[in-house]
Amino acid sequence: MQPKTKKLRTASIIGFFIALTGPLSAMAVSPGDVSKQAMDLAAANNFTQALALISSQDIETQNSYEVKFTQARILAWDNQYDAAAQAYESLLADFPGNPDIQNGYGYLEYYRGNYDRAEILLSEVLAKYPGYEDAQIGLKRVRDARADAKRKEKRWRLDVNGGTSSFNTDMAGWNYQSARVEHIPGNIALHTDVTRYERFDQIDTQITVGARSNTNNSWDWQIAAGTTPSADFRPKLTGAARIGKSVDVNGTIIHGSLGYQIDDYTTAGTIHQLSPQVVAYLDDDVVLSGRLMHVMQNGEDDQTGFMLSGSAPVVDRLSARIGYANAPEAINGRVINTESVFGGLSYQLTDSLDIHATYSRDDRENTYVRDAVNVGITTRY
């Protein structure tokens, strides 16, 4: 009887496992659960694990809407653009007209630089669902990116500016006119600037040449040198340099830099200035900037000040800038603390032509108050 008893025990064990695994198989992970787990992995930049999790599911789960859509999005985030495009095409074939799929596909084409295709996809979404906020944001990014790409294609830039100042004293008004030409032959941009200043019933013309980096690297630099022949109130020689670096902080681009400038005046000696600066590029084209200015001059106490400014779009093609400064300012070789408020508007007439207008009020400590208006145009070709 012993062998029979052993067979009964074996059958009982097998039956126990069948009874145990049956309910577990009925508790299979749903497509929604798989999608959530994969998205959690992708959010931690574990794209390979997220895609492997999807691939390990049964065919029915892999072909579900939730999982296929999640897979397409993760492929795009992992820069597997061709595979992501195939996934979106398959989704559109199975679910034609689905706004979420078209929106995701539109963003993919935006990442790939296919701006025309991206605009078509996102515009179709908004034609049917005008309140689809993510598609609205995507379409704006596409149009901004296209305009920026067109600007970068242009190798020449011309800035022409002019301005006038008046004072709360009996001092005669000032004025200036300037023209700046920049050429971008490659990874370096070169420029020449000529500015005519009329102050103190005298005229000085300053000529400056310079260069800056023109690459997509996180580091950037710029240098410039200038001279004022037969200078009366402008520095006879000037030099400037700045080096900076951009970092991505949770999706916000922060650019930090350090600048140095030296101005050599005929009668007032040499003035040195150090100016660290931080610029934050926020969503919706909002830009905030802060700069310190530390001025050093032989025979004088060092002076330190700051400037804060911000710019943001007002309506389509129109942006505004405002700022405040309380910093040392060198006029005719004399460094005096000056409190300033300023603001301006910039309007993009075409993809290649902008116009600008600014107003500033400068209170030069124990000296005078100056009101200045400046206008200018920028064209690229």
Coordinates of C-alpha atoms in Angstrom, one line a residue:
M1 CA 0.0 0.0 0.0
Q2 CA 2.9 2.3 0.4
P3 CA 3.3 3.1 -3.4
K4 CA -0.3 4.0 -3.6
T5 CA -0.1 6.3 -0.7
K6 CA 2.9 8.1 -2.3
K7 CA 0.9 8.5 -5.6
L8 CA -2.0 10.0 -3.6
R9 CA 0.3 12.5 -2.0
T10 CA 1.8 13.5 -5.3
A11 CA -1.6 14.1 -6.8
S12 CA -2.6 16.2 -3.8
I13 CA 0.5 18.4 -4.2
I14 CA -0.2 18.9 -8.0
G15 CA -3.8 19.7 -7.2
F16 CA -2.7 22.2 -4.7
F17 CA -0.5 24.1 -7.1
I18 CA -3.2 24.0 -9.8
A19 CA -5.6 25.5 -7.3
L20 CA -3.0 28.1 -6.3
T21 CA -1.9 29.2 -9.8
G22 CA -5.3 29.3 -11.2
P23 CA -6.4 32.4 -9.3
L24 CA -3.0 34.0 -10.0
S25 CA -3.3 33.6 -13.7
A26 CA -6.7 35.3 -13.5
M27 CA -5.1 38.3 -11.8
A28 CA -2.9 39.1 -14.8
V29 CA -1.5 42.7 -15.0
S30 CA -3.9 44.9 -17.1
P31 CA -2.7 47.1 -20.0
G32 CA -3.3 50.2 -17.9
D33 CA -1.0 48.8 -15.2
V34 CA 1.7 47.9 -17.7
S35 CA 1.5 51.4 -19.2
K36 CA 1.8 53.1 -15.7
Q37 CA 4.8 50.9 -14.8
A38 CA 6.5 51.7 -18.0
M39 CA 5.9 55.4 -17.7
D40 CA 7.3 55.4 -14.2
L41 CA 10.5 53.8 -15.4
A42 CA 10.7 56.3 -18.3
A43 CA 10.2 59.2 -15.9
A44 CA 13.4 58.0 -14.2
N45 CA 15.2 57.8 -17.6
N46 CA 15.1 54.0 -17.5
F47 CA 14.0 53.8 -21.1
T48 CA 15.6 50.4 -21.8
Q49 CA 13.8 48.8 -18.8
A50 CA 10.5 50.5 -19.7
L51 CA 10.6 49.1 -23.3
A52 CA 11.7 45.7 -22.1
L53 CA 8.7 45.6 -19.7
I54 CA 6.4 46.2 -22.7
S55 CA 8.1 43.6 -24.8
S56 CA 7.7 41.0 -22.1
Q57 CA 3.9 41.2 -22.2
D58 CA 1.7 38.9 -24.1
I59 CA 0.7 39.9 -27.7
E60 CA -2.8 41.0 -26.7
T61 CA -1.4 43.4 -24.0
Q62 CA 1.3 44.7 -26.3
N63 CA -1.3 45.5 -29.0
S64 CA -3.7 47.3 -26.6
Y65 CA -4.1 51.1 -27.2
E66 CA -2.7 52.1 -23.8
V67 CA 0.5 50.0 -24.2
K68 CA 1.1 50.9 -27.8
F69 CA 0.7 54.6 -27.2
T70 CA 3.0 54.4 -24.2
Q71 CA 5.6 52.6 -26.2
A72 CA 5.5 55.2 -29.0
R73 CA 6.0 58.0 -26.4
I74 CA 8.9 56.2 -24.7
L75 CA 10.6 55.5 -28.0
A76 CA 10.5 59.2 -28.8
W77 CA 11.9 60.2 -25.4
D78 CA 14.7 57.7 -26.0
N79 CA 15.6 59.4 -29.3
Q80 CA 14.5 56.3 -31.3
Y81 CA 12.7 58.6 -33.7
D82 CA 12.3 56.2 -36.6
A83 CA 10.9 53.5 -34.4
A84 CA 8.6 56.0 -32.7
A85 CA 7.3 57.2 -36.1
Q86 CA 6.5 53.6 -37.1
A87 CA 4.7 53.1 -33.8
Y88 CA 2.6 56.3 -34.3
E89 CA 1.8 55.3 -37.9
S90 CA 0.5 51.9 -36.6
L91 CA -1.5 53.6 -33.9
L92 CA -3.1 56.0 -36.4
A93 CA -4.0 53.1 -38.7
D94 CA -5.7 51.4 -35.8
F95 CA -7.3 54.5 -34.2
P96 CA -7.7 57.1 -37.0
G97 CA -8.4 60.7 -35.9
N98 CA -7.4 60.0 -32.3
P99 CA -6.3 63.5 -31.0
D100 CA -3.9 62.1 -28.4
I101 CA -2.0 60.1 -31.0
Q102 CA -1.9 63.0 -33.4
N103 CA -0.7 65.3 -30.7
G104 CA 2.1 62.9 -29.7
Y105 CA 3.1 62.3 -33.3
G106 CA 3.2 66.1 -33.8
Y107 CA 5.6 66.5 -30.9
L108 CA 7.7 63.7 -32.3
E109 CA 8.0 65.5 -35.7
Y110 CA 8.8 68.7 -33.8
Y111 CA 11.7 66.9 -32.0
R112 CA 12.9 65.5 -35.4
G113 CA 12.9 69.0 -36.9
N114 CA 10.1 68.2 -39.4
Y115 CA 8.2 71.4 -38.6
D116 CA 5.9 71.4 -41.6
R117 CA 4.6 67.9 -40.7
A118 CA 4.4 68.7 -37.0
E119 CA 2.3 71.8 -37.8
I120 CA -0.1 69.8 -39.9
L121 CA -0.7 67.2 -37.2
L122 CA -1.1 69.7 -34.4
S123 CA -3.3 72.0 -36.5
E124 CA -5.6 69.1 -37.3
V125 CA -6.0 68.4 -33.6
L126 CA -6.8 72.0 -32.8
A127 CA -9.3 72.2 -35.8
K128 CA -11.4 69.5 -34.1
Y129 CA -10.5 70.3 -30.4
P130 CA -9.7 74.0 -30.1
G131 CA -9.2 73.8 -26.4
Y132 CA -6.5 71.1 -26.5
E133 CA -3.9 73.0 -24.5
D134 CA -1.0 70.6 -25.1
A135 CA -1.5 70.9 -28.9
Q136 CA -1.7 74.7 -28.6
I137 CA 1.7 74.8 -26.7
G138 CA 3.2 72.4 -29.3
L139 CA 2.1 74.4 -32.3
K140 CA 3.6 77.6 -30.8
R141 CA 6.9 75.7 -30.2
V142 CA 6.9 74.5 -33.8
R143 CA 6.3 77.9 -35.2
D144 CA 8.9 79.5 -32.9
A145 CA 11.5 76.8 -33.8
R146 CA 10.8 77.3 -37.5
A147 CA 11.4 81.0 -37.2
D148 CA 14.5 80.5 -35.2
A149 CA 15.8 78.0 -37.8
K150 CA 15.2 80.6 -40.5
R151 CA 17.2 83.2 -38.6
K152 CA 20.1 80.8 -38.1
E153 CA 20.2 80.1 -41.9
K154 CA 20.9 83.8 -42.5
R155 CA 24.6 84.7 -42.5
W156 CA 24.3 88.5 -42.1
R157 CA 22.7 90.8 -39.5
L158 CA 22.5 94.6 -39.6
D159 CA 21.5 96.7 -36.5
V160 CA 20.8 100.4 -37.0
N161 CA 20.0 102.5 -33.9
G162 CA 19.7 106.1 -32.8
G163 CA 18.7 107.9 -29.6
T164 CA 18.4 111.3 -27.9
S165 CA 18.7 112.4 -24.3
S166 CA 17.4 115.4 -22.3
F167 CA 18.3 116.6 -18.8
N168 CA 16.7 118.3 -15.9
T169 CA 19.5 120.9 -16.0
D170 CA 20.5 123.4 -18.6
M171 CA 23.0 121.0 -20.1
A172 CA 22.5 120.5 -23.9
G173 CA 20.9 117.3 -25.0
W174 CA 22.8 114.3 -26.3
N175 CA 22.3 112.1 -29.3
Y176 CA 23.9 109.1 -30.9
Q177 CA 23.6 107.0 -34.1
S178 CA 25.1 103.5 -34.6
A179 CA 25.4 100.8 -37.2
R180 CA 26.5 97.2 -36.4
V181 CA 27.2 94.5 -39.1
E182 CA 27.6 90.9 -38.1
H183 CA 28.7 88.1 -40.4
I184 CA 28.4 84.4 -39.5
P185 CA 30.7 82.3 -41.8
G186 CA 30.7 79.3 -39.5
N187 CA 31.2 78.5 -35.9
I188 CA 32.4 82.1 -35.2
A189 CA 30.4 85.3 -35.7
L190 CA 32.3 88.5 -36.6
H191 CA 31.0 92.0 -36.1
T192 CA 32.0 95.6 -36.7
D193 CA 30.3 98.5 -34.9
V194 CA 30.5 102.2 -35.6
T195 CA 28.8 104.7 -33.2
R196 CA 28.7 108.5 -33.4
Y197 CA 28.2 110.2 -30.1
E198 CA 27.4 113.9 -29.7
R199 CA 27.8 115.1 -26.0
F200 CA 29.1 118.2 -24.2
D201 CA 29.0 120.0 -27.6
Q202 CA 31.6 117.6 -28.9
I203 CA 31.5 114.6 -31.3
D204 CA 33.3 111.3 -30.8
T205 CA 33.1 108.3 -33.2
Q206 CA 34.0 104.9 -31.7
I207 CA 34.9 101.9 -33.9
T208 CA 34.6 98.4 -32.4
V209 CA 35.4 94.9 -33.8
G210 CA 34.6 91.6 -32.2
A211 CA 33.9 87.9 -32.4
R212 CA 31.7 85.4 -30.6
S213 CA 31.0 81.7 -30.7
N214 CA 28.2 80.4 -32.8
T215 CA 27.8 76.7 -31.9
N216 CA 25.4 74.5 -29.9
N217 CA 27.9 73.8 -27.2
S218 CA 27.1 74.6 -23.6
W219 CA 30.1 76.9 -23.4
D220 CA 30.2 80.2 -25.2
W221 CA 32.5 83.2 -25.5
Q222 CA 32.8 86.7 -27.0
I223 CA 35.6 89.3 -27.3
A224 CA 35.7 92.8 -28.6
A225 CA 38.2 95.7 -29.0
G226 CA 37.6 99.3 -30.0
T227 CA 39.1 102.7 -30.5
T228 CA 38.0 106.3 -30.6
P229 CA 40.3 108.4 -32.8
S230 CA 41.0 111.9 -31.3
A231 CA 38.7 111.0 -28.3
D232 CA 37.3 113.8 -26.3
F233 CA 34.9 112.1 -23.9
R234 CA 34.8 108.4 -25.0
P235 CA 37.6 106.0 -24.1
K236 CA 40.5 106.1 -26.6
L237 CA 40.9 102.3 -26.3
T238 CA 38.5 99.7 -25.0
G239 CA 38.5 95.9 -24.7
A240 CA 36.0 93.4 -23.5
A241 CA 35.6 89.6 -23.1
R242 CA 33.0 87.3 -21.7
I243 CA 32.8 83.5 -21.2
G244 CA 29.6 81.6 -20.3
K245 CA 28.0 78.3 -19.8
S246 CA 24.4 77.0 -20.2
V247 CA 22.9 74.3 -18.0
D248 CA 19.5 72.6 -18.0
V249 CA 17.8 72.8 -14.5
N250 CA 14.6 70.8 -14.6
G251 CA 13.8 72.0 -18.1
T252 CA 14.8 75.6 -17.5
I253 CA 17.9 76.8 -19.3
I254 CA 20.2 78.8 -17.0
H255 CA 23.1 80.7 -18.6
G256 CA 25.9 82.0 -16.3
S257 CA 28.8 84.2 -17.5
L258 CA 31.6 86.4 -16.4
G259 CA 32.6 89.5 -18.3
Y260 CA 35.5 91.9 -18.1
Q261 CA 35.9 95.3 -19.7
I262 CA 38.7 97.8 -19.7
D263 CA 38.4 101.4 -20.9
D264 CA 41.4 103.7 -21.3
Y265 CA 40.5 107.5 -21.2
T266 CA 42.8 110.2 -22.4
T267 CA 42.6 112.3 -19.2
A268 CA 40.8 110.1 -16.7
G269 CA 43.1 107.0 -16.8
T270 CA 41.9 103.4 -16.9
I271 CA 38.7 101.9 -15.7
H272 CA 38.2 98.1 -15.2
Q273 CA 34.9 96.4 -14.8
L274 CA 33.9 92.8 -13.8
S275 CA 30.4 91.7 -14.5
P276 CA 29.1 88.3 -13.5
Q277 CA 25.6 87.6 -15.0
V278 CA 22.9 84.9 -14.8
V279 CA 20.1 84.6 -17.3
A280 CA 17.1 82.2 -17.0
Y281 CA 15.1 81.1 -20.1
L282 CA 11.7 80.1 -18.8
D283 CA 8.6 78.7 -20.5
D284 CA 6.6 80.9 -22.9
D285 CA 9.7 82.8 -24.0
V286 CA 10.0 84.6 -20.6
V287 CA 13.6 85.7 -19.9
L288 CA 14.9 86.9 -16.6
S289 CA 18.4 88.4 -16.1
G290 CA 20.5 89.6 -13.2
R291 CA 24.0 91.2 -13.4
L292 CA 26.5 92.6 -10.9
M293 CA 28.9 95.3 -11.9
H294 CA 32.2 95.9 -10.0
V295 CA 34.1 99.0 -11.2
M296 CA 37.8 99.7 -10.3
Q297 CA 39.7 102.9 -11.1
N298 CA 43.1 104.1 -10.0
G299 CA 42.9 106.7 -7.2
E300 CA 39.2 106.0 -6.6
D301 CA 37.2 103.6 -4.3
D302 CA 35.8 100.5 -6.0
Q303 CA 32.1 100.7 -6.7
T304 CA 29.6 97.8 -7.1
G305 CA 26.1 97.7 -8.4
F306 CA 23.5 95.5 -10.0
M307 CA 21.0 95.4 -12.9
L308 CA 17.8 93.3 -13.1
S309 CA 15.7 92.9 -16.2
G310 CA 13.0 90.7 -17.7
S311 CA 11.3 90.2 -21.1
A312 CA 8.2 88.4 -22.2
P313 CA 5.8 88.2 -25.2
V314 CA 2.8 90.5 -25.0
V315 CA 0.9 89.3 -28.1
D316 CA 2.0 87.5 -31.2
R317 CA 5.3 89.1 -32.6
L318 CA 5.3 91.8 -29.9
S319 CA 7.5 91.5 -26.8
A320 CA 8.3 93.8 -23.9
R321 CA 11.3 94.4 -21.6
I322 CA 11.6 96.2 -18.3
G323 CA 14.5 96.6 -15.9
Y324 CA 16.0 98.4 -13.0
A325 CA 19.7 99.2 -12.2
N326 CA 21.6 100.7 -9.4
A327 CA 25.1 100.7 -10.5
P328 CA 28.3 102.7 -11.2
E329 CA 28.3 104.4 -14.7
A330 CA 31.3 105.9 -16.4
I331 CA 30.7 109.1 -18.3
N332 CA 33.7 111.0 -19.6
G333 CA 35.9 109.0 -17.3
R334 CA 34.0 109.8 -14.2
V335 CA 32.4 106.8 -12.4
I336 CA 29.2 107.8 -10.4
N337 CA 26.5 105.6 -9.0
T338 CA 23.4 105.9 -11.2
E339 CA 19.9 104.6 -10.5
S340 CA 18.0 103.6 -13.7
V341 CA 14.6 102.4 -14.8
F342 CA 14.0 101.3 -18.3
G343 CA 11.5 99.6 -20.6
G344 CA 10.9 98.9 -24.2
L345 CA 9.0 97.1 -26.9
S346 CA 10.2 94.9 -29.8
Y347 CA 8.0 94.0 -32.8
Q348 CA 8.8 91.4 -35.4
L349 CA 7.6 92.8 -38.7
T350 CA 8.7 89.8 -40.7
D351 CA 10.9 86.7 -40.0
S352 CA 13.9 88.9 -41.0
L353 CA 13.0 92.4 -39.7
D354 CA 12.4 93.6 -36.1
I355 CA 11.9 97.2 -34.8
H356 CA 12.7 98.3 -31.3
A357 CA 11.9 101.3 -29.0
T358 CA 13.2 101.9 -25.5
Y359 CA 12.9 104.5 -22.8
S360 CA 15.1 105.0 -19.8
R361 CA 15.3 107.4 -16.9
D362 CA 18.8 107.7 -15.2
D363 CA 19.3 109.5 -11.9
R364 CA 23.1 110.1 -11.7
E365 CA 23.8 110.7 -8.0
N366 CA 24.1 114.4 -7.1
T367 CA 24.6 115.2 -10.8
Y368 CA 21.5 115.2 -13.1
V369 CA 18.5 113.2 -14.2
R370 CA 18.6 112.0 -17.8
D371 CA 15.6 110.9 -20.0
A372 CA 16.6 108.9 -23.0
V373 CA 14.6 107.5 -26.0
N374 CA 16.1 105.0 -28.4
V375 CA 14.8 103.4 -31.6
G376 CA 16.3 100.9 -33.9
I377 CA 15.8 98.1 -36.5
T378 CA 17.4 94.7 -36.9
T379 CA 17.4 92.9 -40.2
R380 CA 18.9 89.5 -41.2
Y381 CA 19.7 88.3 -44.6

